[in-house]
mmCIF file of C-alpha atoms in Angstrom:
data_model
loop_
_atom_site.group_PDB
_atom_site.id
_atom_site.type_symbol
_atom_site.label_atom_id
_atom_site.label_comp_id
_atom_site.label_asym_id
_atom_site.label_seq_id
_atom_site.Cartn_x
_atom_site.Cartn_y
_atom_site.Cartn_z
ATOM 1 C CA MET A 1 38.962 -8.828 -36.593
ATOM 2 C CA SER A 2 40.100 -8.982 -32.985
ATOM 3 C CA ARG A 3 41.640 -12.173 -31.639
ATOM 4 C CA PRO A 4 40.147 -14.056 -28.715
ATOM 5 C CA ARG A 5 42.379 -14.494 -25.714
ATOM 6 C CA GLU A 6 42.245 -16.780 -22.695
ATOM 7 C CA SER A 7 41.938 -15.302 -19.221
ATOM 8 C CA HIS A 8 42.715 -17.308 -16.085
ATOM 9 C CA ILE A 9 39.759 -17.052 -13.711
ATOM 10 C CA GLY A 10 40.122 -19.833 -11.216
ATOM 11 C CA ARG A 11 41.401 -23.274 -10.201
ATOM 12 C CA ALA A 12 39.370 -26.410 -9.519
ATOM 13 C CA ASP A 13 41.137 -29.776 -9.928
ATOM 14 C CA SER A 14 43.129 -28.151 -12.730
ATOM 15 C CA ILE A 15 43.524 -24.688 -14.193
ATOM 16 C CA ALA A 16 40.181 -23.380 -15.496
ATOM 17 C CA THR A 17 40.117 -20.810 -18.270
ATOM 18 C CA VAL A 18 37.510 -18.778 -20.065
ATOM 19 C CA THR A 19 37.773 -17.293 -23.521
ATOM 20 C CA THR A 20 37.078 -13.582 -23.726
ATOM 21 C CA VAL A 21 36.829 -11.581 -26.902
ATOM 22 C CA ALA A 22 39.166 -8.618 -27.162
ATOM 23 C CA ASP A 23 37.540 -5.714 -28.954
ATOM 24 C CA ALA A 24 38.717 -2.192 -29.643
ATOM 25 C CA ASP A 25 38.330 -1.304 -25.963
ATOM 26 C CA GLY A 26 40.081 -4.406 -24.613
ATOM 27 C CA ALA A 27 38.920 -7.701 -23.149
ATOM 28 C CA ILE A 28 35.897 -8.333 -20.970
ATOM 29 C CA ASP A 29 37.213 -9.103 -17.498
ATOM 30 C CA PRO A 30 34.921 -10.504 -14.750
ATOM 31 C CA ASP A 31 36.537 -8.060 -12.326
ATOM 32 C CA ASP A 32 35.217 -5.169 -14.442
ATOM 33 C CA LEU A 33 31.615 -6.144 -13.697
ATOM 34 C CA PRO A 34 29.792 -3.988 -11.095
ATOM 35 C CA ASP A 35 27.910 -6.996 -9.693
ATOM 36 C CA GLY A 36 29.302 -10.116 -8.105
ATOM 37 C CA LEU A 37 29.850 -13.019 -10.523
ATOM 38 C CA VAL A 38 30.287 -16.609 -9.381
ATOM 39 C CA ILE A 39 30.518 -19.503 -11.849
ATOM 40 C CA ALA A 40 30.522 -23.190 -10.941
ATOM 41 C CA ASP A 41 31.411 -25.978 -13.383
ATOM 42 C CA GLU A 42 29.503 -29.205 -14.084
ATOM 43 C CA THR A 43 30.829 -30.733 -10.851
ATOM 44 C CA GLY A 44 29.585 -27.823 -8.727
ATOM 45 C CA ARG A 45 33.048 -26.393 -8.018
ATOM 46 C CA VAL A 46 33.699 -22.651 -8.213
ATOM 47 C CA ILE A 47 35.801 -21.657 -11.222
ATOM 48 C CA CYS A 48 35.107 -17.901 -11.189
ATOM 49 C CA PHE A 49 34.774 -15.568 -8.212
ATOM 50 C CA ASN A 50 35.240 -11.955 -9.246
ATOM 51 C CA SER A 51 36.349 -9.070 -7.048
ATOM 52 C CA ALA A 52 32.789 -7.729 -6.635
ATOM 53 C CA ALA A 53 31.671 -11.126 -5.306
ATOM 54 C CA ALA A 54 34.542 -11.099 -2.816
ATOM 55 C CA ARG A 55 33.591 -7.594 -1.696
ATOM 56 C CA ILE A 56 29.858 -8.310 -1.374
ATOM 57 C CA THR A 57 30.228 -11.627 0.448
ATOM 58 C CA ALA A 58 33.406 -10.793 2.424
ATOM 59 C CA VAL A 59 34.757 -14.177 1.224
ATOM 60 C CA PRO A 60 38.339 -14.025 -0.135
ATOM 61 C CA ARG A 61 38.662 -15.148 -3.734
ATOM 62 C CA ALA A 62 41.328 -17.713 -2.843
ATOM 63 C CA ALA A 63 39.007 -19.265 -0.257
ATOM 64 C CA ALA A 64 36.240 -19.732 -2.828
ATOM 65 C CA LEU A 65 37.994 -20.895 -6.002
ATOM 66 C CA GLY A 66 38.052 -24.650 -6.458
ATOM 67 C CA ARG A 67 35.694 -25.381 -3.568
ATOM 68 C CA PRO A 68 32.195 -26.894 -3.838
ATOM 69 C CA LEU A 69 29.648 -24.137 -4.337
ATOM 70 C CA GLU A 70 27.682 -24.935 -1.177
ATOM 71 C CA HIS A 71 30.891 -24.504 0.878
ATOM 72 C CA ALA A 72 32.243 -21.440 -0.903
ATOM 73 C CA LEU A 73 28.856 -19.706 -0.887
ATOM 74 C CA PRO A 74 26.814 -21.211 1.998
ATOM 75 C CA LEU A 75 23.542 -19.398 1.372
ATOM 76 C CA GLU A 76 20.354 -19.775 3.398
ATOM 77 C CA ASP A 77 16.886 -18.406 2.770
ATOM 78 C CA LEU A 78 15.092 -16.202 5.295
ATOM 79 C CA LYS A 79 13.650 -19.307 6.970
ATOM 80 C CA GLY A 80 17.120 -20.756 7.617
ATOM 81 C CA ARG A 81 16.966 -23.449 4.913
ATOM 82 C CA ARG A 82 20.153 -24.230 2.974
ATOM 83 C CA TRP A 83 19.654 -22.696 -0.435
ATOM 84 C CA TRP A 84 21.625 -25.055 -2.680
ATOM 85 C CA ALA A 85 20.076 -28.142 -1.098
ATOM 86 C CA LEU A 86 16.646 -26.570 -1.482
ATOM 87 C CA THR A 87 16.999 -25.580 -5.155
ATOM 88 C CA ASP A 88 19.242 -28.500 -6.222
ATOM 89 C CA PRO A 89 20.419 -26.928 -9.517
ATOM 90 C CA TYR A 90 22.346 -30.023 -10.692
ATOM 91 C CA GLY A 91 19.819 -32.689 -9.734
ATOM 92 C CA GLY A 92 16.515 -30.833 -9.879
ATOM 93 C CA LEU A 93 14.037 -30.444 -12.712
ATOM 94 C CA ALA A 94 15.811 -30.518 -16.066
ATOM 95 C CA THR A 95 13.450 -27.873 -17.463
ATOM 96 C CA ARG A 96 14.604 -25.190 -15.051
ATOM 97 C CA VAL A 97 16.706 -22.406 -16.533
ATOM 98 C CA GLY A 98 17.564 -20.506 -13.357
ATOM 99 C CA GLN A 99 16.383 -18.763 -10.185
ATOM 100 C CA PRO A 100 14.938 -15.244 -9.983
ATOM 101 C CA GLU A 101 16.588 -12.665 -7.748
ATOM 102 C CA ARG A 102 15.799 -12.931 -4.054
ATOM 103 C CA ASN A 103 17.160 -12.035 -0.638
ATOM 104 C CA LEU A 104 19.424 -14.713 0.854
ATOM 105 C CA LEU A 105 21.670 -14.840 3.897
ATOM 106 C CA LEU A 106 25.338 -15.676 4.358
ATOM 107 C CA PRO A 107 26.719 -16.929 7.680
ATOM 108 C CA GLY A 108 26.494 -14.150 10.247
ATOM 109 C CA GLY A 109 23.278 -12.791 8.752
ATOM 110 C CA ARG A 110 24.877 -10.845 5.864
ATOM 111 C CA GLU A 111 22.172 -10.197 3.251
ATOM 112 C CA VAL A 112 22.785 -10.529 -0.492
ATOM 113 C CA LEU A 113 20.561 -10.426 -3.566
ATOM 114 C CA VAL A 114 21.116 -13.607 -5.568
ATOM 115 C CA SER A 115 19.970 -14.753 -8.996
ATOM 116 C CA ALA A 116 21.159 -17.811 -10.909
ATOM 117 C CA ARG A 117 21.267 -19.074 -14.483
ATOM 118 C CA TYR A 118 21.564 -22.752 -15.409
ATOM 119 C CA VAL A 119 23.640 -23.212 -18.562
ATOM 120 C CA ARG A 120 22.909 -26.449 -20.449
ATOM 121 C CA GLU A 121 24.384 -27.709 -23.712
ATOM 122 C CA ARG A 122 20.872 -28.633 -24.840
ATOM 123 C CA PRO A 123 17.354 -28.151 -23.422
ATOM 124 C CA THR A 124 16.698 -30.520 -20.494
ATOM 125 C CA GLY A 125 20.350 -31.596 -20.620
ATOM 126 C CA PRO A 126 22.650 -31.627 -17.581
ATOM 127 C CA VAL A 127 23.873 -28.337 -16.131
ATOM 128 C CA ARG A 128 27.326 -27.515 -17.495
ATOM 129 C CA ARG A 129 27.729 -24.145 -15.852
ATOM 130 C CA LEU A 130 25.937 -22.464 -12.952
ATOM 131 C CA VAL A 131 26.206 -18.669 -13.247
ATOM 132 C CA ILE A 132 25.308 -16.708 -10.116
ATOM 133 C CA SER A 133 24.877 -12.944 -9.885
ATOM 134 C CA LEU A 134 25.311 -11.236 -6.499
ATOM 135 C CA ARG A 135 24.308 -7.739 -5.487
ATOM 136 C CA GLY A 136 24.484 -5.899 -2.197
ATOM 137 C CA THR A 137 21.292 -4.809 -0.495
ATOM 138 C CA GLU A 138 22.413 -1.257 0.299
ATOM 139 C CA ALA A 139 20.726 0.341 -2.733
ATOM 140 C CA ARG A 140 17.467 -1.487 -2.044
ATOM 141 C CA ARG A 141 17.623 -0.472 1.621
ATOM 142 C CA ARG A 142 18.107 3.153 0.635
ATOM 143 C CA THR A 143 15.093 2.941 -1.666
ATOM 144 C CA GLU A 144 13.009 1.359 1.049
ATOM 145 C CA ARG A 145 14.061 4.049 3.538
ATOM 146 C CA SER A 146 13.219 6.747 0.997
ATOM 147 C CA HIS A 147 9.769 5.258 0.460
ATOM 148 C CA ALA A 148 9.233 5.000 4.215
ATOM 149 C CA GLU A 149 10.246 8.637 4.652
ATOM 150 C CA LEU A 150 7.889 9.651 1.857
ATOM 151 C CA ILE A 151 4.987 7.806 3.465
ATOM 152 C CA ALA A 152 5.765 9.329 6.871
ATOM 153 C CA THR A 153 6.013 12.834 5.381
ATOM 154 C CA VAL A 154 2.765 12.453 3.468
ATOM 155 C CA ALA A 155 0.965 11.130 6.538
ATOM 156 C CA HIS A 156 2.227 14.065 8.599
ATOM 157 C CA GLU A 157 1.390 16.665 5.959
ATOM 158 C CA LEU A 158 -2.097 15.258 5.370
ATOM 159 C CA ARG A 159 -3.023 14.932 9.029
ATOM 160 C CA SER A 160 -3.119 18.661 9.812
ATOM 161 C CA PRO A 161 -5.284 19.928 6.900
ATOM 162 C CA LEU A 162 -7.627 16.926 7.010
ATOM 163 C CA THR A 163 -8.128 17.400 10.754
ATOM 164 C CA SER A 164 -8.962 21.038 10.122
ATOM 165 C CA VAL A 165 -11.357 20.230 7.264
ATOM 166 C CA LYS A 166 -13.082 17.536 9.296
ATOM 167 C CA GLY A 167 -13.338 19.727 12.395
ATOM 168 C CA PHE A 168 -14.764 22.806 10.685
ATOM 169 C CA THR A 169 -17.224 20.917 8.467
ATOM 170 C CA ALA A 170 -18.480 18.868 11.439
ATOM 171 C CA THR A 171 -18.886 22.044 13.487
ATOM 172 C CA LEU A 172 -20.761 23.859 10.721
ATOM 173 C CA LEU A 173 -23.079 20.917 10.112
ATOM 174 C CA ALA A 174 -23.880 20.535 13.807
ATOM 175 C CA LYS A 175 -24.212 24.223 14.759
ATOM 176 C CA TRP A 176 -24.882 26.098 11.542
ATOM 177 C CA GLU A 177 -27.520 28.386 13.041
ATOM 178 C CA ARG A 178 -25.302 29.508 15.901
ATOM 179 C CA PHE A 179 -22.670 31.189 13.752
ATOM 180 C CA THR A 180 -22.737 34.598 12.091
ATOM 181 C CA ASP A 181 -22.113 34.939 8.369
ATOM 182 C CA ASP A 182 -18.604 36.246 9.027
ATOM 183 C CA GLN A 183 -17.774 33.243 11.214
ATOM 184 C CA LYS A 184 -19.120 30.854 8.583
ATOM 185 C CA ARG A 185 -17.090 32.591 5.883
ATOM 186 C CA LEU A 186 -13.893 32.371 7.965
ATOM 187 C CA MET A 187 -14.349 28.651 8.593
ATOM 188 C CA LEU A 188 -15.178 27.932 4.951
ATOM 189 C CA GLU A 189 -12.144 29.912 3.790
ATOM 190 C CA THR A 190 -9.980 27.838 6.154
ATOM 191 C CA VAL A 191 -11.501 24.625 4.775
ATOM 192 C CA ASP A 192 -10.853 25.836 1.219
ATOM 193 C CA ALA A 193 -7.210 26.692 1.977
ATOM 194 C CA ASP A 194 -6.600 23.315 3.637
ATOM 195 C CA ALA A 195 -8.275 21.495 0.734
ATOM 196 C CA ASN A 196 -5.934 23.342 -1.648
ATOM 197 C CA ARG A 197 -2.998 22.228 0.497
ATOM 198 C CA VAL A 198 -4.069 18.591 0.195
ATOM 199 C CA THR A 199 -4.531 19.001 -3.560
ATOM 200 C CA ARG A 200 -0.993 20.412 -3.922
ATOM 201 C CA LEU A 201 0.469 17.551 -1.919
ATOM 202 C CA ILE A 202 -1.292 14.959 -4.086
ATOM 203 C CA ALA A 203 -0.050 16.750 -7.215
ATOM 204 C CA GLU A 204 3.523 16.654 -5.840
ATOM 205 C CA LEU A 205 3.250 12.927 -5.153
ATOM 206 C CA LEU A 206 2.031 12.291 -8.688
ATOM 207 C CA ASP A 207 4.919 14.358 -10.084
ATOM 208 C CA ILE A 208 7.445 12.406 -8.004
ATOM 209 C CA SER A 209 5.976 9.117 -9.196
ATOM 210 C CA ARG A 210 6.239 10.204 -12.840
ATOM 211 C CA ILE A 211 9.771 11.585 -12.420
ATOM 212 C CA ASP A 212 11.068 8.472 -10.647
ATOM 213 C CA SER A 213 9.528 6.160 -13.255
ATOM 214 C CA GLY A 214 10.605 8.308 -16.225
ATOM 215 C CA ARG A 215 6.978 8.870 -17.270
ATOM 216 C CA LEU A 216 6.804 12.646 -16.912
ATOM 217 C CA GLU A 217 4.923 13.787 -20.011
ATOM 218 C CA LEU A 218 5.785 17.071 -21.678
ATOM 219 C CA ARG A 219 3.414 18.919 -23.983
ATOM 220 C CA ARG A 220 5.868 21.161 -25.770
ATOM 221 C CA GLN A 221 4.914 24.440 -27.391
ATOM 222 C CA PRO A 222 6.630 27.813 -27.811
ATOM 223 C CA VAL A 223 7.148 29.443 -24.402
ATOM 224 C CA ASP A 224 8.104 33.060 -23.766
ATOM 225 C CA LEU A 225 10.101 32.729 -20.545
ATOM 226 C CA SER A 226 10.351 36.499 -20.082
ATOM 227 C CA ALA A 227 6.555 36.875 -20.235
ATOM 228 C CA ALA A 228 6.136 33.899 -17.890
ATOM 229 C CA VAL A 229 8.419 35.550 -15.323
ATOM 230 C CA GLU A 230 6.517 38.846 -15.566
ATOM 231 C CA ARG A 231 3.233 36.996 -15.077
ATOM 232 C CA HIS A 232 4.476 35.303 -11.907
ATOM 233 C CA VAL A 233 5.814 38.582 -10.480
ATOM 234 C CA GLN A 234 2.472 40.288 -11.126
ATOM 235 C CA ALA A 235 0.652 37.430 -9.374
ATOM 236 C CA LEU A 236 2.912 37.770 -6.319
ATOM 237 C CA THR A 237 2.486 41.552 -6.101
ATOM 238 C CA ALA A 238 -1.283 41.066 -6.395
ATOM 239 C CA THR A 239 -1.138 39.084 -3.129
ATOM 240 C CA GLY A 240 0.211 42.145 -1.304
ATOM 241 C CA LEU A 241 3.974 41.979 -1.855
ATOM 242 C CA ALA A 242 5.628 45.300 -2.698
ATOM 243 C CA PRO A 243 6.445 45.689 -6.417
ATOM 244 C CA ASP A 244 9.950 46.943 -5.534
ATOM 245 C CA ARG A 245 10.642 43.562 -3.917
ATOM 246 C CA PHE A 246 11.291 42.226 -7.435
ATOM 247 C CA LEU A 247 13.802 43.199 -10.107
ATOM 248 C CA VAL A 248 13.411 41.587 -13.540
ATOM 249 C CA ARG A 249 16.194 41.787 -16.120
ATOM 250 C CA THR A 250 15.800 40.427 -19.625
ATOM 251 C CA ARG A 251 18.586 40.240 -22.192
ATOM 252 C CA GLN A 252 17.362 40.100 -25.762
ATOM 253 C CA PRO A 253 17.178 38.452 -28.170
ATOM 254 C CA LEU A 254 15.972 35.247 -26.558
ATOM 255 C CA PRO A 255 15.740 32.008 -28.567
ATOM 256 C CA ALA A 256 12.276 30.515 -29.060
ATOM 257 C CA VAL A 257 12.113 27.795 -26.418
ATOM 258 C CA TRP A 258 9.772 24.838 -26.904
ATOM 259 C CA ALA A 259 8.679 23.551 -23.511
ATOM 260 C CA ASP A 260 5.652 22.517 -21.473
ATOM 261 C CA PRO A 261 4.190 25.856 -20.280
ATOM 262 C CA ASP A 262 2.466 24.328 -17.241
ATOM 263 C CA LYS A 263 5.678 22.645 -16.108
ATOM 264 C CA VAL A 264 7.671 25.845 -16.668
ATOM 265 C CA ASP A 265 5.134 27.725 -14.550
ATOM 266 C CA GLN A 266 5.602 25.093 -11.844
ATOM 267 C CA VAL A 267 9.385 25.624 -11.871
ATOM 268 C CA LEU A 268 9.140 29.423 -11.807
ATOM 269 C CA GLY A 269 6.432 29.408 -9.143
ATOM 270 C CA ASN A 270 8.488 27.198 -6.843
ATOM 271 C CA LEU A 271 11.720 29.163 -7.234
ATOM 272 C CA LEU A 272 10.061 32.559 -6.755
ATOM 273 C CA GLU A 273 8.004 31.354 -3.790
ATOM 274 C CA ASN A 274 11.172 29.981 -2.161
ATOM 275 C CA ALA A 275 13.026 33.266 -2.759
ATOM 276 C CA VAL A 276 10.192 35.266 -1.160
ATOM 277 C CA ARG A 277 9.569 32.896 1.732
ATOM 278 C CA HIS A 278 13.142 31.982 2.672
ATOM 279 C CA GLY A 279 15.132 34.924 1.310
ATOM 280 C CA GLU A 280 15.282 38.604 2.102
ATOM 281 C CA GLY A 281 15.715 41.896 0.285
ATOM 282 C CA THR A 282 15.253 42.216 -3.460
ATOM 283 C CA VAL A 283 14.486 39.116 -5.498
ATOM 284 C CA THR A 284 16.303 39.431 -8.829
ATOM 285 C CA ILE A 285 15.176 37.407 -11.833
ATOM 286 C CA GLU A 286 17.385 37.471 -14.908
ATOM 287 C CA VAL A 287 16.362 35.924 -18.227
ATOM 288 C CA ALA A 288 19.138 35.625 -20.793
ATOM 289 C CA PRO A 289 20.242 33.525 -23.770
ATOM 290 C CA ALA A 290 22.693 30.787 -22.865
ATOM 291 C CA PRO A 291 24.379 27.733 -24.389
ATOM 292 C CA ALA A 292 22.703 24.498 -23.343
ATOM 293 C CA THR A 293 23.649 20.841 -23.633
ATOM 294 C CA ASN A 294 25.756 19.948 -26.730
ATOM 295 C CA ASP A 295 26.104 23.668 -27.544
ATOM 296 C CA GLU A 296 22.407 23.871 -28.421
ATOM 297 C CA LYS A 297 20.955 27.336 -27.867
ATOM 298 C CA GLY A 298 18.792 27.854 -24.822
ATOM 299 C CA THR A 299 17.520 30.336 -22.271
ATOM 300 C CA ALA A 300 18.843 30.711 -18.727
ATOM 301 C CA VAL A 301 16.696 31.953 -15.859
ATOM 302 C CA THR A 302 18.456 33.034 -12.662
ATOM 303 C CA VAL A 303 16.570 33.716 -9.422
ATOM 304 C CA SER A 304 18.546 35.216 -6.534
ATOM 305 C CA ASP A 305 17.783 36.956 -3.245
ATOM 306 C CA GLU A 306 19.685 38.884 -0.581
ATOM 307 C CA GLY A 307 19.067 36.624 2.400
ATOM 308 C CA LEU A 308 21.472 34.445 4.361
ATOM 309 C CA GLY A 309 21.764 31.958 1.507
ATOM 310 C CA ILE A 310 22.278 28.209 1.713
ATOM 311 C CA PRO A 311 25.184 26.853 3.793
ATOM 312 C CA GLU A 312 27.977 25.340 1.731
ATOM 313 C CA GLU A 313 27.568 21.958 3.414
ATOM 314 C CA SER A 314 23.919 21.835 2.292
ATOM 315 C CA MET A 315 24.461 22.741 -1.367
ATOM 316 C CA GLY A 316 24.703 19.109 -2.447
ATOM 317 C CA ARG A 317 21.374 18.189 -0.812
ATOM 318 C CA VAL A 318 19.192 21.038 -2.041
ATOM 319 C CA PHE A 319 17.602 19.022 -4.867
ATOM 320 C CA THR A 320 17.071 15.841 -2.846
ATOM 321 C CA ARG A 321 13.783 14.721 -1.355
ATOM 322 C CA PHE A 322 12.687 16.291 1.938
ATOM 323 C CA TRP A 323 15.415 18.932 2.005
ATOM 324 C CA ARG A 324 14.286 22.035 3.851
ATOM 325 C CA GLY A 325 16.147 25.253 4.515
ATOM 326 C CA SER A 326 16.655 26.865 7.892
ATOM 327 C CA LYS A 327 13.003 27.909 8.005
ATOM 328 C CA ARG A 328 10.711 24.929 8.389
ATOM 329 C CA GLY A 329 7.624 24.581 6.274
ATOM 330 C CA GLY A 330 6.504 22.738 3.170
ATOM 331 C CA THR A 331 7.076 19.118 2.287
ATOM 332 C CA GLY A 332 10.672 19.482 1.099
ATOM 333 C CA LEU A 333 9.674 17.993 -2.265
ATOM 334 C CA GLY A 334 9.424 21.134 -4.386
ATOM 335 C CA LEU A 335 13.053 21.489 -5.484
ATOM 336 C CA TYR A 336 13.311 17.746 -6.153
ATOM 337 C CA ILE A 337 10.371 18.120 -8.553
ATOM 338 C CA VAL A 338 11.853 21.285 -10.087
ATOM 339 C CA LYS A 339 15.079 19.430 -10.897
ATOM 340 C CA GLY A 340 13.110 16.534 -12.397
ATOM 341 C CA ILE A 341 11.088 18.868 -14.635
ATOM 342 C CA VAL A 342 14.137 20.796 -15.853
ATOM 343 C CA GLU A 343 16.052 17.605 -16.630
ATOM 344 C CA ALA A 344 13.021 16.120 -18.402
ATOM 345 C CA HIS A 345 13.303 19.102 -20.781
ATOM 346 C CA GLY A 346 16.980 18.267 -21.354
ATOM 347 C CA GLY A 347 18.073 21.229 -19.234
ATOM 348 C CA THR A 348 20.200 21.749 -16.148
ATOM 349 C CA ILE A 349 19.703 23.491 -12.811
ATOM 350 C CA THR A 350 22.306 24.633 -10.289
ATOM 351 C CA VAL A 351 22.375 26.377 -6.927
ATOM 352 C CA GLY A 352 24.947 28.760 -5.555
ATOM 353 C CA ARG A 353 25.432 32.045 -3.773
ATOM 354 C CA GLY A 354 24.086 35.192 -5.419
ATOM 355 C CA PRO A 355 25.765 38.626 -5.706
ATOM 356 C CA GLY A 356 23.717 39.846 -2.708
ATOM 357 C CA GLY A 357 24.816 36.935 -0.537
ATOM 358 C CA GLY A 358 21.566 34.982 -0.765
ATOM 359 C CA ALA A 359 20.651 31.817 -2.629
ATOM 360 C CA GLU A 360 20.894 31.781 -6.406
ATOM 361 C CA PHE A 361 19.116 29.201 -8.555
ATOM 362 C CA ARG A 362 19.878 29.039 -12.263
ATOM 363 C CA PHE A 363 18.232 26.760 -14.775
ATOM 364 C CA ILE A 364 18.794 26.471 -18.504
ATOM 365 C CA LEU A 365 16.209 25.146 -20.935
ATOM 366 C CA PRO A 366 17.412 24.184 -24.421
ATOM 367 C CA VAL A 367 15.453 25.299 -27.455
ATOM 368 C CA GLY A 368 13.926 21.825 -27.717
ATOM 369 C CA ALA A 369 12.211 22.454 -31.057
ATOM 370 C CA PRO A 370 10.348 19.497 -32.607
ATOM 371 C CA ALA A 371 12.287 17.564 -35.260
ATOM 372 C CA TYR A 372 10.041 18.743 -38.080
ATOM 373 C CA LEU A 373 11.081 22.360 -37.400
ATOM 374 C CA LYS A 374 14.819 21.689 -37.428
#
């Protein structure tokens, strides 16, 4: 059994210590915590101020230790009220156990996320320790900016097709008799195409929501990736693309992959559409067996073209939201969704430069067989 040891964490009127338990990996040190940790004793003086707290608040540790909490950490709420006087942790309601996380301000307007826990020796007893957790607001700001960008992108992408749908339907309803059958057909085909565009955008938003929340559902069944690739190539050539634009290579034998066929089609459709739209020359699709995570067998699919490729400085942003290549168009959400789908299957996806100089996307799906078949 490991022995407890005492770690010096601060100085109030005398040296304050805390007992930490040393395990096989060593002792728990407040400075190892990713979030800021501030602890005040029963008198309200700071006895612990870890390095993350010093970094987040820009208050030196030496300037905080041993001082009254309201002086070491002079927090105000967004209305300018002094936080410790407002909450009164030592003299307030004895039934309180803490404060939920909220945005507070340090002098100079520096924002921090603060939550507190009141430690009592017994229920409704006096507060013996006040434990405060501090976090920076940068991650929350990034999330808020990402959501704002998503809303702005959706609004922009929806405005054009909805304007078209509204305009053509209003025109047809008001002047139906004045148009020839060919004119009516053209307008209705435009309305249909724009409605499909809106439907795709809504589907992408739903996928993003499920990926971000970890609720992307997979309905696994045996999937023949080689046949799926052939099916997508045939669909593209049926739209008028030359058959010699595509080169499919399959290395047998391929392991039986268990995956969601609809999601796999979504991945293949996006990668092939990108190669055709943004690349040039021959689009090569190779399907081959490959080792996957933890040496589990899997199948690798590589899609490459002979275009200009993706600049090296952009490689790290390809799978992020709203990334678009040199040619504008689309929402910039497709590859983000592709990465989410592949990773939900336990697979990996990478981007690089292909043999012909263009972009090369390679994803690996593990076998993923249900437990009862293993």
